Structure formats: C-alpha cells, structure tokens
PDB file of C-alpha atoms in Angstrom:
ATOM      1  CA  MET A  16      81.251  92.669 114.186  1.00  0.00           C
ATOM      2  CA  THR A  17      79.731  95.730 115.878  1.00  0.00           C
ATOM      3  CA  THR A  18      79.028  98.734 113.719  1.00  0.00           C
ATOM      4  CA  PRO A  19      80.113 101.951 115.401  1.00  0.00           C
ATOM      5  CA  SER A  20      77.473 104.672 115.342  1.00  0.00           C
ATOM      6  CA  PRO A  21      78.565 107.706 113.351  1.00  0.00           C
ATOM      7  CA  VAL A  22      79.560 110.578 115.636  1.00  0.00           C
ATOM      8  CA  PHE A  23      78.705 114.244 115.217  1.00  0.00           C
ATOM      9  CA  ILE A  24      81.527 116.602 116.148  1.00  0.00           C
ATOM     10  CA  SER A  25      80.163 120.081 116.804  1.00  0.00           C
ATOM     11  CA  THR A  26      82.099 123.346 116.661  1.00  0.00           C
ATOM     12  CA  ALA A  27      82.370 123.389 120.458  1.00  0.00           C
ATOM     13  CA  THR A  28      83.640 119.792 120.548  1.00  0.00           C
ATOM     14  CA  LEU A  29      86.153 120.485 117.767  1.00  0.00           C
ATOM     15  CA  HIS A  30      87.712 123.195 119.967  1.00  0.00           C
ATOM     16  CA  THR A  31      88.357 120.572 122.653  1.00  0.00           C
ATOM     17  CA  LEU A  32      89.930 118.123 120.160  1.00  0.00           C
ATOM     18  CA  LEU A  33      92.301 120.327 118.171  1.00  0.00           C
ATOM     19  CA  THR A  34      94.986 122.718 119.308  1.00  0.00           C
ATOM     20  CA  HIS A  35      97.119 124.663 116.869  1.00  0.00           C
ATOM     21  CA  LYS A  36     100.201 122.951 118.276  1.00  0.00           C
ATOM     22  CA  SER A  37      98.794 119.411 117.925  1.00  0.00           C
ATOM     23  CA  LEU A  38      97.620 120.047 114.357  1.00  0.00           C
ATOM     24  CA  ILE A  39     100.881 121.706 113.242  1.00  0.00           C
ATOM     25  CA  ASN A  40     102.837 118.704 114.584  1.00  0.00           C
ATOM     26  CA  HIS A  41     100.380 116.251 113.003  1.00  0.00           C
ATOM     27  CA  LEU A  42     100.664 117.911 109.579  1.00  0.00           C
ATOM     28  CA  GLN A  43     104.466 118.078 109.775  1.00  0.00           C
ATOM     29  CA  PHE A  44     104.585 114.341 110.479  1.00  0.00           C
ATOM     30  CA  SER A  45     101.712 113.193 108.231  1.00  0.00           C
ATOM     31  CA  LEU A  46     102.139 115.210 105.046  1.00  0.00           C
ATOM     32  CA  PRO A  47     105.411 113.466 104.054  1.00  0.00           C
ATOM     33  CA  SER A  48     104.004 110.055 105.013  1.00  0.00           C
ATOM     34  CA  PHE A  49     100.616 110.223 103.322  1.00  0.00           C
ATOM     35  CA  THR A  50     100.473 112.898 100.589  1.00  0.00           C
ATOM     36  CA  SER A  51     101.462 110.425  97.863  1.00  0.00           C
ATOM     37  CA  THR A  52      98.806 107.935  99.029  1.00  0.00           C
ATOM     38  CA  ILE A  53      95.874 110.392  99.094  1.00  0.00           C
ATOM     39  CA  GLU A  54      93.794 110.938  95.969  1.00  0.00           C
ATOM     40  CA  SER A  55      91.976 114.248  95.705  1.00  0.00           C
ATOM     41  CA  PRO A  56      90.243 115.013  92.401  1.00  0.00           C
ATOM     42  CA  LEU A  57      89.341 118.550  91.368  1.00  0.00           C
ATOM     43  CA  ARG A  58      86.520 119.977  93.433  1.00  0.00           C
ATOM     44  CA  HIS A  59      83.039 119.956  91.940  1.00  0.00           C
ATOM     45  CA  ALA A  60      81.147 123.251  91.856  1.00  0.00           C
ATOM     46  CA  HIS A  61      77.419 123.337  91.121  1.00  0.00           C
ATOM     47  CA  GLN A  62      75.224 126.410  90.827  1.00  0.00           C
ATOM     48  CA  THR A  63      72.119 125.775  92.930  1.00  0.00           C
ATOM     49  CA  SER A  64      70.445 129.072  91.983  1.00  0.00           C
ATOM     50  CA  PRO A  65      71.567 132.209  90.087  1.00  0.00           C
ATOM     51  CA  SER A  66      73.340 133.455  93.236  1.00  0.00           C
ATOM     52  CA  THR A  67      74.131 130.293  95.235  1.00  0.00           C
ATOM     53  CA  SER A  68      76.398 127.293  94.811  1.00  0.00           C
ATOM     54  CA  LEU A  69      77.361 123.911  96.238  1.00  0.00           C
ATOM     55  CA  LEU A  70      80.989 122.747  96.345  1.00  0.00           C
ATOM     56  CA  LEU A  71      82.085 119.124  96.827  1.00  0.00           C
ATOM     57  CA  MET A  72      85.699 118.341  97.750  1.00  0.00           C
ATOM     58  CA  PRO A  73      86.397 114.599  97.993  1.00  0.00           C
ATOM     59  CA  SER A  74      89.598 112.796  98.963  1.00  0.00           C
ATOM     60  CA  TRP A  75      90.535 109.266  99.933  1.00  0.00           C
ATOM     61  CA  SER A  76      93.566 107.423 101.184  1.00  0.00           C
ATOM     62  CA  CYS A  77      94.974 104.318  99.515  1.00  0.00           C
ATOM     63  CA  SER A  78      97.096 103.510 102.571  1.00  0.00           C
ATOM     64  CA  PRO A  79      95.847 100.917 105.090  1.00  0.00           C
ATOM     65  CA  SER A  80      97.431 102.978 107.873  1.00  0.00           C
ATOM     66  CA  LEU A  81      95.178 105.911 106.980  1.00  0.00           C
ATOM     67  CA  PRO A  82      91.872 104.098 106.299  1.00  0.00           C
ATOM     68  CA  TYR A  83      89.685 107.089 105.439  1.00  0.00           C
ATOM     69  CA  ILE A  84      87.542 108.633 102.739  1.00  0.00           C
ATOM     70  CA  GLY A  85      86.488 112.231 103.316  1.00  0.00           C
ATOM     71  CA  ILE A  86      84.355 114.818 101.625  1.00  0.00           C
ATOM     72  CA  LYS A  87      83.870 118.482 102.379  1.00  0.00           C
ATOM     73  CA  LEU A  88      80.457 119.871 101.445  1.00  0.00           C
ATOM     74  CA  VAL A  89      80.216 123.645 101.180  1.00  0.00           C
ATOM     75  CA  THR A  90      77.241 125.885 100.430  1.00  0.00           C
ATOM     76  CA  TYR A  91      77.805 129.465  99.300  1.00  0.00           C
ATOM     77  CA  HIS A  92      74.879 131.841  99.816  1.00  0.00           C
ATOM     78  CA  PRO A  93      76.330 135.375  99.577  1.00  0.00           C
ATOM     79  CA  ASN A  94      73.001 137.095 100.217  1.00  0.00           C
ATOM     80  CA  ASN A  95      72.807 135.588 103.713  1.00  0.00           C
ATOM     81  CA  SER A  96      74.314 138.769 105.142  1.00  0.00           C
ATOM     82  CA  THR A  97      70.881 140.427 104.747  1.00  0.00           C
ATOM     83  CA  GLN A  98      69.585 137.827 107.240  1.00  0.00           C
ATOM     84  CA  ASN A  99      72.623 138.209 109.508  1.00  0.00           C
ATOM     85  CA  LEU A 100      73.783 134.687 108.627  1.00  0.00           C
ATOM     86  CA  PRO A 101      77.204 133.530 107.353  1.00  0.00           C
ATOM     87  CA  GLY A 102      77.452 133.236 103.580  1.00  0.00           C
ATOM     88  CA  VAL A 103      79.375 129.956 103.783  1.00  0.00           C
ATOM     89  CA  HIS A 104      78.268 126.785 105.584  1.00  0.00           C
ATOM     90  CA  ALA A 105      80.261 123.574 105.473  1.00  0.00           C
ATOM     91  CA  SER A 106      80.244 120.005 106.761  1.00  0.00           C
ATOM     92  CA  TYR A 107      82.898 117.319 106.591  1.00  0.00           C
ATOM     93  CA  VAL A 108      81.925 113.645 106.383  1.00  0.00           C
ATOM     94  CA  LEU A 109      84.503 110.948 107.196  1.00  0.00           C
ATOM     95  CA  PHE A 110      84.094 107.306 106.103  1.00  0.00           C
ATOM     96  CA  ASN A 111      86.059 104.128 106.760  1.00  0.00           C
ATOM     97  CA  SER A 112      87.801 103.367 103.452  1.00  0.00           C
ATOM     98  CA  ILE A 113      87.848  99.605 104.113  1.00  0.00           C
ATOM     99  CA  THR A 114      84.162  99.075 104.992  1.00  0.00           C
ATOM    100  CA  GLY A 115      82.689 102.311 103.616  1.00  0.00           C
ATOM    101  CA  GLN A 116      80.940 102.994 106.935  1.00  0.00           C
ATOM    102  CA  THR A 117      80.227 106.574 107.978  1.00  0.00           C
ATOM    103  CA  LEU A 118      82.454 107.424 110.938  1.00  0.00           C
ATOM    104  CA  ALA A 119      81.814 111.082 111.638  1.00  0.00           C
ATOM    105  CA  THR A 120      80.294 114.353 110.510  1.00  0.00           C
ATOM    106  CA  MET A 121      81.905 117.560 111.680  1.00  0.00           C
ATOM    107  CA  ASP A 122      81.713 121.311 111.273  1.00  0.00           C
ATOM    108  CA  ALA A 123      83.949 121.953 108.281  1.00  0.00           C
ATOM    109  CA  THR A 124      83.916 125.739 108.623  1.00  0.00           C
ATOM    110  CA  GLU A 125      85.879 125.466 111.864  1.00  0.00           C
ATOM    111  CA  LEU A 126      87.944 122.548 110.523  1.00  0.00           C
ATOM    112  CA  THR A 127      88.991 124.681 107.543  1.00  0.00           C
ATOM    113  CA  VAL A 128      89.943 127.628 109.748  1.00  0.00           C
ATOM    114  CA  TYR A 129      92.189 125.412 111.894  1.00  0.00           C
ATOM    115  CA  ARG A 130      93.875 123.727 108.944  1.00  0.00           C
ATOM    116  CA  THR A 131      94.430 127.013 107.082  1.00  0.00           C
ATOM    117  CA  ALA A 132      96.057 128.698 110.076  1.00  0.00           C
ATOM    118  CA  CYS A 133      98.198 125.657 110.899  1.00  0.00           C
ATOM    119  CA  THR A 134      99.371 125.299 107.287  1.00  0.00           C
ATOM    120  CA  SER A 135     100.576 128.925 107.396  1.00  0.00           C
ATOM    121  CA  ALA A 136     102.308 128.416 110.743  1.00  0.00           C
ATOM    122  CA  LEU A 137     103.970 125.210 109.573  1.00  0.00           C
ATOM    123  CA  ALA A 138     105.395 127.082 106.568  1.00  0.00           C
ATOM    124  CA  SER A 139     106.490 129.890 108.902  1.00  0.00           C
ATOM    125  CA  LYS A 140     108.591 127.344 110.829  1.00  0.00           C
ATOM    126  CA  PHE A 141     110.791 127.063 107.738  1.00  0.00           C
ATOM    127  CA  LEU A 142     110.442 130.582 106.327  1.00  0.00           C
ATOM    128  CA  SER A 143     110.197 133.217 109.073  1.00  0.00           C
ATOM    129  CA  ARG A 144     113.172 134.321 111.138  1.00  0.00           C
ATOM    130  CA  GLN A 145     113.486 132.442 114.428  1.00  0.00           C
ATOM    131  CA  ASP A 146     113.943 135.753 116.251  1.00  0.00           C
ATOM    132  CA  SER A 147     110.784 137.331 114.768  1.00  0.00           C
ATOM    133  CA  GLU A 148     109.281 139.760 117.305  1.00  0.00           C
ATOM    134  CA  THR A 149     106.413 141.551 115.524  1.00  0.00           C
ATOM    135  CA  LEU A 150     103.449 139.933 113.797  1.00  0.00           C
ATOM    136  CA  LEU A 151     101.265 142.151 111.624  1.00  0.00           C
ATOM    137  CA  MET A 152      97.807 140.644 111.093  1.00  0.00           C
ATOM    138  CA  ILE A 153      95.975 142.129 108.101  1.00  0.00           C
ATOM    139  CA  GLY A 154      92.272 141.354 108.427  1.00  0.00           C
ATOM    140  CA  ALA A 155      90.123 140.674 111.483  1.00  0.00           C
ATOM    141  CA  GLY A 156      87.731 138.026 110.193  1.00  0.00           C
ATOM    142  CA  THR A 157      87.146 134.450 111.342  1.00  0.00           C
ATOM    143  CA  LEU A 158      90.632 133.301 110.345  1.00  0.00           C
ATOM    144  CA  ALA A 159      92.637 136.080 111.988  1.00  0.00           C
ATOM    145  CA  PRO A 160      92.542 134.882 115.641  1.00  0.00           C
ATOM    146  CA  HIS A 161      93.564 131.384 114.501  1.00  0.00           C
ATOM    147  CA  LEU A 162      96.433 132.732 112.402  1.00  0.00           C
ATOM    148  CA  ILE A 163      97.676 134.793 115.356  1.00  0.00           C
ATOM    149  CA  LYS A 164      97.565 131.788 117.715  1.00  0.00           C
ATOM    150  CA  ALA A 165      99.184 129.455 115.169  1.00  0.00           C
ATOM    151  CA  HIS A 166     102.030 131.869 114.365  1.00  0.00           C
ATOM    152  CA  LEU A 167     102.647 132.440 118.093  1.00  0.00           C
ATOM    153  CA  THR A 168     102.819 128.655 118.536  1.00  0.00           C
ATOM    154  CA  VAL A 169     105.759 128.253 116.146  1.00  0.00           C
ATOM    155  CA  ARG A 170     107.428 131.590 116.940  1.00  0.00           C
ATOM    156  CA  PRO A 171     107.313 132.072 120.736  1.00  0.00           C
ATOM    157  CA  SER A 172     109.812 134.928 120.184  1.00  0.00           C
ATOM    158  CA  LEU A 173     106.896 137.143 119.012  1.00  0.00           C
ATOM    159  CA  LYS A 174     106.341 139.992 121.478  1.00  0.00           C
ATOM    160  CA  LYS A 175     103.920 142.259 119.616  1.00  0.00           C
ATOM    161  CA  VAL A 176     100.836 141.680 117.448  1.00  0.00           C
ATOM    162  CA  ILE A 177      99.558 144.607 115.376  1.00  0.00           C
ATOM    163  CA  VAL A 178      96.115 144.198 113.788  1.00  0.00           C
ATOM    164  CA  TRP A 179      94.955 146.204 110.773  1.00  0.00           C
ATOM    165  CA  ASN A 180      91.441 145.979 109.393  1.00  0.00           C
ATOM    166  CA  ARG A 181      89.451 148.261 107.087  1.00  0.00           C
ATOM    167  CA  THR A 182      87.020 148.680 109.991  1.00  0.00           C
ATOM    168  CA  VAL A 183      89.181 149.636 112.965  1.00  0.00           C
ATOM    169  CA  ASP A 184      86.458 148.751 115.476  1.00  0.00           C
ATOM    170  CA  LYS A 185      86.456 145.168 114.227  1.00  0.00           C
ATOM    171  CA  ALA A 186      90.224 144.929 114.841  1.00  0.00           C
ATOM    172  CA  LYS A 187      89.793 146.342 118.359  1.00  0.00           C
ATOM    173  CA  LYS A 188      86.951 143.934 119.109  1.00  0.00           C
ATOM    174  CA  MET A 189      89.016 140.940 117.972  1.00  0.00           C
ATOM    175  CA  ILE A 190      91.926 142.028 120.193  1.00  0.00           C
ATOM    176  CA  GLU A 191      89.537 142.350 123.167  1.00  0.00           C
ATOM    177  CA  ASN A 192      88.184 138.839 122.515  1.00  0.00           C
ATOM    178  CA  LEU A 193      91.680 137.351 122.287  1.00  0.00           C
ATOM    179  CA  GLN A 194      92.865 139.062 125.459  1.00  0.00           C
ATOM    180  CA  SER A 195      89.786 137.882 127.352  1.00  0.00           C
ATOM    181  CA  GLU A 196      90.680 134.288 126.368  1.00  0.00           C
ATOM    182  CA  GLY A 197      94.112 134.702 127.952  1.00  0.00           C
ATOM    183  CA  GLY A 198      97.243 132.675 127.252  1.00  0.00           C
ATOM    184  CA  PHE A 199      99.200 135.539 125.688  1.00  0.00           C
ATOM    185  CA  GLU A 200     101.672 136.323 128.459  1.00  0.00           C
ATOM    186  CA  GLY A 201     104.446 138.631 127.285  1.00  0.00           C
ATOM    187  CA  VAL A 202     102.637 139.577 124.065  1.00  0.00           C
ATOM    188  CA  CYS A 203     101.208 143.062 123.558  1.00  0.00           C
ATOM    189  CA  PHE A 204      98.390 143.749 121.088  1.00  0.00           C
ATOM    190  CA  GLU A 205      97.553 146.954 119.261  1.00  0.00           C
ATOM    191  CA  SER A 206      95.339 148.009 116.358  1.00  0.00           C
ATOM    192  CA  ASN A 207      96.477 150.508 113.749  1.00  0.00           C
ATOM    193  CA  ASP A 208      94.480 152.208 111.013  1.00  0.00           C
ATOM    194  CA  CYS A 209      97.445 153.148 108.789  1.00  0.00           C
ATOM    195  CA  LEU A 210      98.599 150.074 106.874  1.00  0.00           C
ATOM    196  CA  GLU A 211     101.356 151.940 104.993  1.00  0.00           C
ATOM    197  CA  GLU A 212     102.934 152.828 108.345  1.00  0.00           C
ATOM    198  CA  VAL A 213     102.863 149.372 109.921  1.00  0.00           C
ATOM    199  CA  VAL A 214     103.701 147.034 107.001  1.00  0.00           C
ATOM    200  CA  GLY A 215     107.391 147.803 107.489  1.00  0.00           C
ATOM    201  CA  LEU A 216     107.231 146.797 111.164  1.00  0.00           C
ATOM    202  CA  GLY A 217     106.185 143.206 110.590  1.00  0.00           C
ATOM    203  CA  ASP A 218     108.762 140.426 110.911  1.00  0.00           C
ATOM    204  CA  ILE A 219     105.809 138.246 109.912  1.00  0.00           C
ATOM    205  CA  VAL A 220     102.979 139.792 107.881  1.00  0.00           C
ATOM    206  CA  SER A 221      99.911 137.552 107.678  1.00  0.00           C
ATOM    207  CA  CYS A 222      97.016 138.471 105.360  1.00  0.00           C
ATOM    208  CA  ALA A 223      93.519 136.974 105.471  1.00  0.00           C
ATOM    209  CA  THR A 224      91.243 139.217 103.415  1.00  0.00           C
ATOM    210  CA  ASN A 225      89.069 139.105 100.294  1.00  0.00           C
ATOM    211  CA  SER A 226      90.845 142.151  98.863  1.00  0.00           C
ATOM    212  CA  GLU A 227      90.875 142.700  95.099  1.00  0.00           C
ATOM    213  CA  THR A 228      93.394 145.545  95.392  1.00  0.00           C
ATOM    214  CA  PRO A 229      96.900 144.871  96.757  1.00  0.00           C
ATOM    215  CA  LEU A 230      97.170 145.734 100.448  1.00  0.00           C
ATOM    216  CA  VAL A 231     100.853 144.895 101.001  1.00  0.00           C
ATOM    217  CA  LYS A 232     103.276 146.993  98.989  1.00  0.00           C
ATOM    218  CA  GLY A 233     106.519 145.103  98.452  1.00  0.00           C
ATOM    219  CA  GLU A 234     108.695 148.195  98.777  1.00  0.00           C
ATOM    220  CA  LYS A 235     107.431 148.643 102.349  1.00  0.00           C
ATOM    221  CA  LEU A 236     108.400 145.151 103.575  1.00  0.00           C
ATOM    222  CA  LYS A 237     111.405 145.143 105.885  1.00  0.00           C
ATOM    223  CA  GLU A 238     114.515 143.072 105.197  1.00  0.00           C
ATOM    224  CA  GLY A 239     114.070 139.554 106.561  1.00  0.00           C
ATOM    225  CA  ALA A 240     110.260 139.732 106.623  1.00  0.00           C
ATOM    226  CA  HIS A 241     108.033 136.723 105.998  1.00  0.00           C
ATOM    227  CA  LEU A 242     104.795 137.388 104.086  1.00  0.00           C
ATOM    228  CA  ASP A 243     101.952 134.906 104.622  1.00  0.00           C
ATOM    229  CA  LEU A 244      99.120 135.185 102.058  1.00  0.00           C
ATOM    230  CA  VAL A 245      95.935 133.286 102.878  1.00  0.00           C
ATOM    231  CA  GLY A 246      92.954 135.227 101.542  1.00  0.00           C
ATOM    232  CA  SER A 247      92.904 135.028  97.756  1.00  0.00           C
ATOM    233  CA  PHE A 248      91.464 132.023  95.936  1.00  0.00           C
ATOM    234  CA  LYS A 249      90.240 133.670  92.711  1.00  0.00           C
ATOM    235  CA  HIS A 250      92.095 135.426  89.906  1.00  0.00           C
ATOM    236  CA  SER A 251      90.449 138.749  90.793  1.00  0.00           C
ATOM    237  CA  MET A 252      91.801 138.704  94.361  1.00  0.00           C
ATOM    238  CA  ARG A 253      95.202 140.155  95.346  1.00  0.00           C
ATOM    239  CA  GLU A 254      96.605 140.782  98.816  1.00  0.00           C
ATOM    240  CA  CYS A 255     100.050 141.993  97.723  1.00  0.00           C
ATOM    241  CA  ASP A 256     101.546 143.774  94.734  1.00  0.00           C
ATOM    242  CA  ASP A 257     104.021 142.434  92.188  1.00  0.00           C
ATOM    243  CA  LYS A 258     106.964 144.073  93.976  1.00  0.00           C
ATOM    244  CA  ALA A 259     106.369 141.883  97.053  1.00  0.00           C
ATOM    245  CA  LEU A 260     106.604 138.738  94.907  1.00  0.00           C
ATOM    246  CA  LYS A 261     109.595 140.088  93.005  1.00  0.00           C
ATOM    247  CA  ARG A 262     111.464 140.874  96.236  1.00  0.00           C
ATOM    248  CA  GLY A 263     110.542 137.597  97.925  1.00  0.00           C
ATOM    249  CA  LYS A 264     111.485 133.947  97.737  1.00  0.00           C
ATOM    250  CA  VAL A 265     108.038 132.492  96.981  1.00  0.00           C
ATOM    251  CA  PHE A 266     106.661 129.157  98.233  1.00  0.00           C
ATOM    252  CA  VAL A 267     103.159 127.684  97.877  1.00  0.00           C
ATOM    253  CA  ASP A 268     101.167 125.127  99.859  1.00  0.00           C
ATOM    254  CA  ASN A 269     100.556 123.052  96.710  1.00  0.00           C
ATOM    255  CA  GLU A 270     100.450 123.353  92.918  1.00  0.00           C
ATOM    256  CA  ALA A 271      96.819 124.562  92.879  1.00  0.00           C
ATOM    257  CA  ALA A 272      98.064 127.952  94.111  1.00  0.00           C
ATOM    258  CA  LEU A 273      99.838 128.446  90.786  1.00  0.00           C
ATOM    259  CA  VAL A 274      96.535 128.423  88.894  1.00  0.00           C
ATOM    260  CA  GLU A 275      94.106 129.760  91.546  1.00  0.00           C
ATOM    261  CA  ALA A 276      95.838 132.571  93.471  1.00  0.00           C
ATOM    262  CA  GLY A 277      95.248 136.007  91.959  1.00  0.00           C
ATOM    263  CA  GLU A 278      98.641 137.343  93.065  1.00  0.00           C
ATOM    264  CA  LEU A 279     100.552 134.548  91.308  1.00  0.00           C
ATOM    265  CA  VAL A 280      98.378 134.141  88.198  1.00  0.00           C
ATOM    266  CA  GLY A 281      98.512 137.903  87.589  1.00  0.00           C
ATOM    267  CA  ALA A 282     102.275 138.075  88.154  1.00  0.00           C
ATOM    268  CA  PHE A 283     102.829 135.191  85.702  1.00  0.00           C
ATOM    269  CA  GLU A 284     100.637 136.886  83.075  1.00  0.00           C
ATOM    270  CA  ARG A 285     102.446 140.207  83.498  1.00  0.00           C
ATOM    271  CA  GLY A 286     105.846 138.499  83.259  1.00  0.00           C
ATOM    272  CA  VAL A 287     106.879 139.745  86.714  1.00  0.00           C
ATOM    273  CA  ILE A 288     107.939 136.260  87.781  1.00  0.00           C
ATOM    274  CA  SER A 289     107.759 132.897  86.042  1.00  0.00           C
ATOM    275  CA  ARG A 290     106.419 129.625  87.386  1.00  0.00           C
ATOM    276  CA  ASP A 291     110.012 128.352  87.381  1.00  0.00           C
ATOM    277  CA  GLU A 292     110.894 131.034  89.946  1.00  0.00           C
ATOM    278  CA  ILE A 293     108.523 129.558  92.559  1.00  0.00           C
ATOM    279  CA  ALA A 294     110.994 128.206  95.112  1.00  0.00           C
ATOM    280  CA  GLY A 295     109.008 125.140  96.198  1.00  0.00           C
ATOM    281  CA  ASP A 296     105.994 123.847  98.093  1.00  0.00           C
ATOM    282  CA  LEU A 297     105.233 123.006 101.712  1.00  0.00           C
ATOM    283  CA  LEU A 298     105.888 119.280 101.323  1.00  0.00           C
ATOM    284  CA  GLU A 299     109.341 119.959  99.826  1.00  0.00           C
ATOM    285  CA  LEU A 300     110.124 122.286 102.756  1.00  0.00           C
ATOM    286  CA  ILE A 301     109.097 119.658 105.326  1.00  0.00           C
ATOM    287  CA  LYS A 302     111.086 116.910 103.585  1.00  0.00           C
ATOM    288  CA  GLY A 303     114.140 119.175 103.285  1.00  0.00           C
ATOM    289  CA  GLU A 304     114.100 118.831  99.501  1.00  0.00           C
ATOM    290  CA  LYS A 305     114.007 122.626  99.197  1.00  0.00           C
ATOM    291  CA  ASN A 306     115.733 125.151 101.433  1.00  0.00           C
ATOM    292  CA  GLY A 307     113.494 127.669 103.153  1.00  0.00           C
ATOM    293  CA  ARG A 308     115.109 130.734 104.680  1.00  0.00           C
ATOM    294  CA  THR A 309     118.864 130.741 104.140  1.00  0.00           C
ATOM    295  CA  ASN A 310     119.766 134.103 105.714  1.00  0.00           C
ATOM    296  CA  ALA A 311     118.369 136.814 107.975  1.00  0.00           C
ATOM    297  CA  GLU A 312     117.984 139.426 105.223  1.00  0.00           C
ATOM    298  CA  GLU A 313     115.940 137.658 102.570  1.00  0.00           C
ATOM    299  CA  ILE A 314     112.190 138.167 102.250  1.00  0.00           C
ATOM    300  CA  THR A 315     110.092 135.001 102.084  1.00  0.00           C
ATOM    301  CA  VAL A 316     106.523 134.616 100.811  1.00  0.00           C
ATOM    302  CA  PHE A 317     104.072 131.754 101.389  1.00  0.00           C
ATOM    303  CA  LYS A 318     100.836 131.576  99.401  1.00  0.00           C
ATOM    304  CA  SER A 319      98.224 128.978 100.345  1.00  0.00           C
ATOM    305  CA  VAL A 320      94.897 128.049  98.774  1.00  0.00           C
ATOM    306  CA  GLY A 321      94.155 124.917 100.815  1.00  0.00           C
ATOM    307  CA  SER A 322      93.856 121.275  99.837  1.00  0.00           C
ATOM    308  CA  ALA A 323      91.635 118.249 100.326  1.00  0.00           C
ATOM    309  CA  VAL A 324      94.733 116.348 101.557  1.00  0.00           C
ATOM    310  CA  VAL A 325      95.131 118.680 104.536  1.00  0.00           C
ATOM    311  CA  ASP A 326      91.356 118.577 105.148  1.00  0.00           C
ATOM    312  CA  LEU A 327      91.493 114.773 105.384  1.00  0.00           C
ATOM    313  CA  LEU A 328      94.481 114.784 107.745  1.00  0.00           C
ATOM    314  CA  THR A 329      92.819 117.403 109.958  1.00  0.00           C
ATOM    315  CA  ALA A 330      89.571 115.414 110.080  1.00  0.00           C
ATOM    316  CA  GLN A 331      91.626 112.306 110.926  1.00  0.00           C
ATOM    317  CA  LEU A 332      93.228 114.032 113.922  1.00  0.00           C
ATOM    318  CA  ALA A 333      89.879 115.368 115.166  1.00  0.00           C
ATOM    319  CA  TYR A 334      88.149 111.986 114.815  1.00  0.00           C
ATOM    320  CA  GLU A 335      90.943 109.875 116.326  1.00  0.00           C
ATOM    321  CA  THR A 336      91.302 112.308 119.248  1.00  0.00           C
ATOM    322  CA  TYR A 337      87.527 112.139 119.805  1.00  0.00           C
ATOM    323  CA  ILE A 338      87.562 108.304 119.834  1.00  0.00           C
ATOM    324  CA  LYS A 339      90.591 108.208 122.154  1.00  0.00           C
ATOM    325  CA  ASN A 340      88.970 110.653 124.595  1.00  0.00           C
ATOM    326  CA  HIS A 341      85.696 108.736 124.461  1.00  0.00           C
ATOM    327  CA  GLN A 342      87.448 105.422 125.205  1.00  0.00           C
ATOM    328  CA  ILE A 343      89.169 107.001 128.215  1.00  0.00           C
ATOM    329  CA  LEU A 344      85.776 108.154 129.501  1.00  0.00           C
ATOM    330  CA  VAL A 345      84.216 104.721 128.919  1.00  0.00           C
ATOM    331  CA  ASN A 346      87.081 102.934 130.671  1.00  0.00           C
TER     332      ASN A 346
END
C-alpha cells in the first residue's frame, strides 16, 4: 500500500481551496451529520514563558465516513508587535484516523478566520432578516473582510456596508483593499467614526474586536436587527451591553460560549438573563429543533467562541478539495 506524502497547504493555497460559500454549505450539511461523532476535549494551555503561551486543540472523528484526527497548535506571543510580527501563529495538522498517518499541515490562522466568518454567516441565514440591506462591521482587523464577504454570501440583499474602527484610517484602508479585489457589484462601502450614530442603521451588526468596554448599546439597535458577536473569548471582554442581550433572542455557536464569552458570563452573574433564556445553539438552528427569527421586528443575537469540531470540518474541506484538484491535474 502506498503511503501518501503529507501535504503542506499554505495561506495562498488555502485561498484557492475555500470560498465562503463552499464552507458555509459544507458546515450546514456536515454539522448535523458529524457533530455527535466528533470528540473534542478541552483545549490545553501551557505557559511557555512569563508572557507567552502554547495552546493545543485536538479533535477526532469516530465515524468511518469522516476518517480524521486534527489538532490546532497556537502560539501566543503578545510582545511580537514590537518586532512588527503577529502575536498569534497557528498550524493545523490533519491525520488519517484509521492508519494514524499525517495527511496535511496547513495555516491555521487563515483556517480559523474562514471558519469563524462562515459560522457567523451560517447563523445569519436563520437569524437575520432576508431583506437586510445594511451591514455594520465593527472592527477592521483580520476577520472583518471575511465577515463582510460571508454575510454578503448569505444575504445578497445587502446594499451597503458601513465600517467602524477605533482608527478610522484602518477602516478606510480595509475598504480600499476590498474594493480593489472586486466582486461587490451593487454594494456601496463607507467608513464612519461615530459608532453611536451608525449602530441604529445596521440590519446586521457584526463585531470582531478585543474590546473590554461594550461598543454596541442595546437601546440603539433597530427593530429587526441581527447582532453578530465574534470578538470576545475571555470574561473581561465585552462587545455589547446588557441591554442588547435583554432585548435580543440570544443564540450561541456551542455551549462553550456560556462559560467563555464575557458578555454572557457577565450578564448571567448580574442576573440580567439566565442560562435558561439562551434560545439555542447553531446545531439546533440547522436541524430545525429551535426556531430562529420568527418575525421581522424581533432582535436576534449570535455569540460565537469557535470549536474544534468546526476546525476539523474546515480542515477536511480544505484537504479533500486539495486532493481532488491535485488528482484532476495528475489525470
């Protein structure tokens, strides 16, 4: 039996293998089929120096139709900014779960960005209004362009994208980069430096920041808005205030959000909402076990923190697409 050589999938190659549309469709189909067959223990975190750490996020499938083991390896070096380097570096390693052979190594930073944006967009399919016209993007970091593209994929009705960032120039630069890529016919972009003014314009408000003070005030959200919260993953982080959660019908990507997301943990502690008031998770929405949006006036909220299950399914799509493309070239 021939042993396939492990492949390395670079950032540039990953862009040719994944589209937001293909990944959203893959997750919608695969999450109901495979979630119950994928084991993903709690992530390991190790301090590698007083200021740096190593995170290990393993998962494996027990289903023969998804024969993979995967692990995401992440280094966190916050002082890298002094050397003009990213603070987070990550790799994903995929193994064959039947033979244990290494199949692929890929850039997990880009993998994570794709899966995060597509998870939000998949939730938006069930939670945002179908006639949504204005997307407000709060934050202009690495995730923001992906979130914009993913939301536009599921809501082609969107006509305007407003970008707010603490540094206005960064928002303008991101808009320039997106427009130079093309593919946004019929969509106009603008940056705005007054968040209070524009929050009420968003049919979809997507947040991807590290903010520790609430940026989205619930009283400012318009009727029928959908609030997508991506940034927070620690108790100290909050992208919206309690009023936004109180006004909204709240869904999460998975149960980890209930113990990791600063907005939710804080709201539970303050008695603003209870865990029982969380309306459901992404899997329940996809399966139709929980109703998403039920009318045009209600406000919906989706909070995601990510999962090793979605990482594995994203790596699967990237790897299988790579192999398929390679076989076409060989033949």
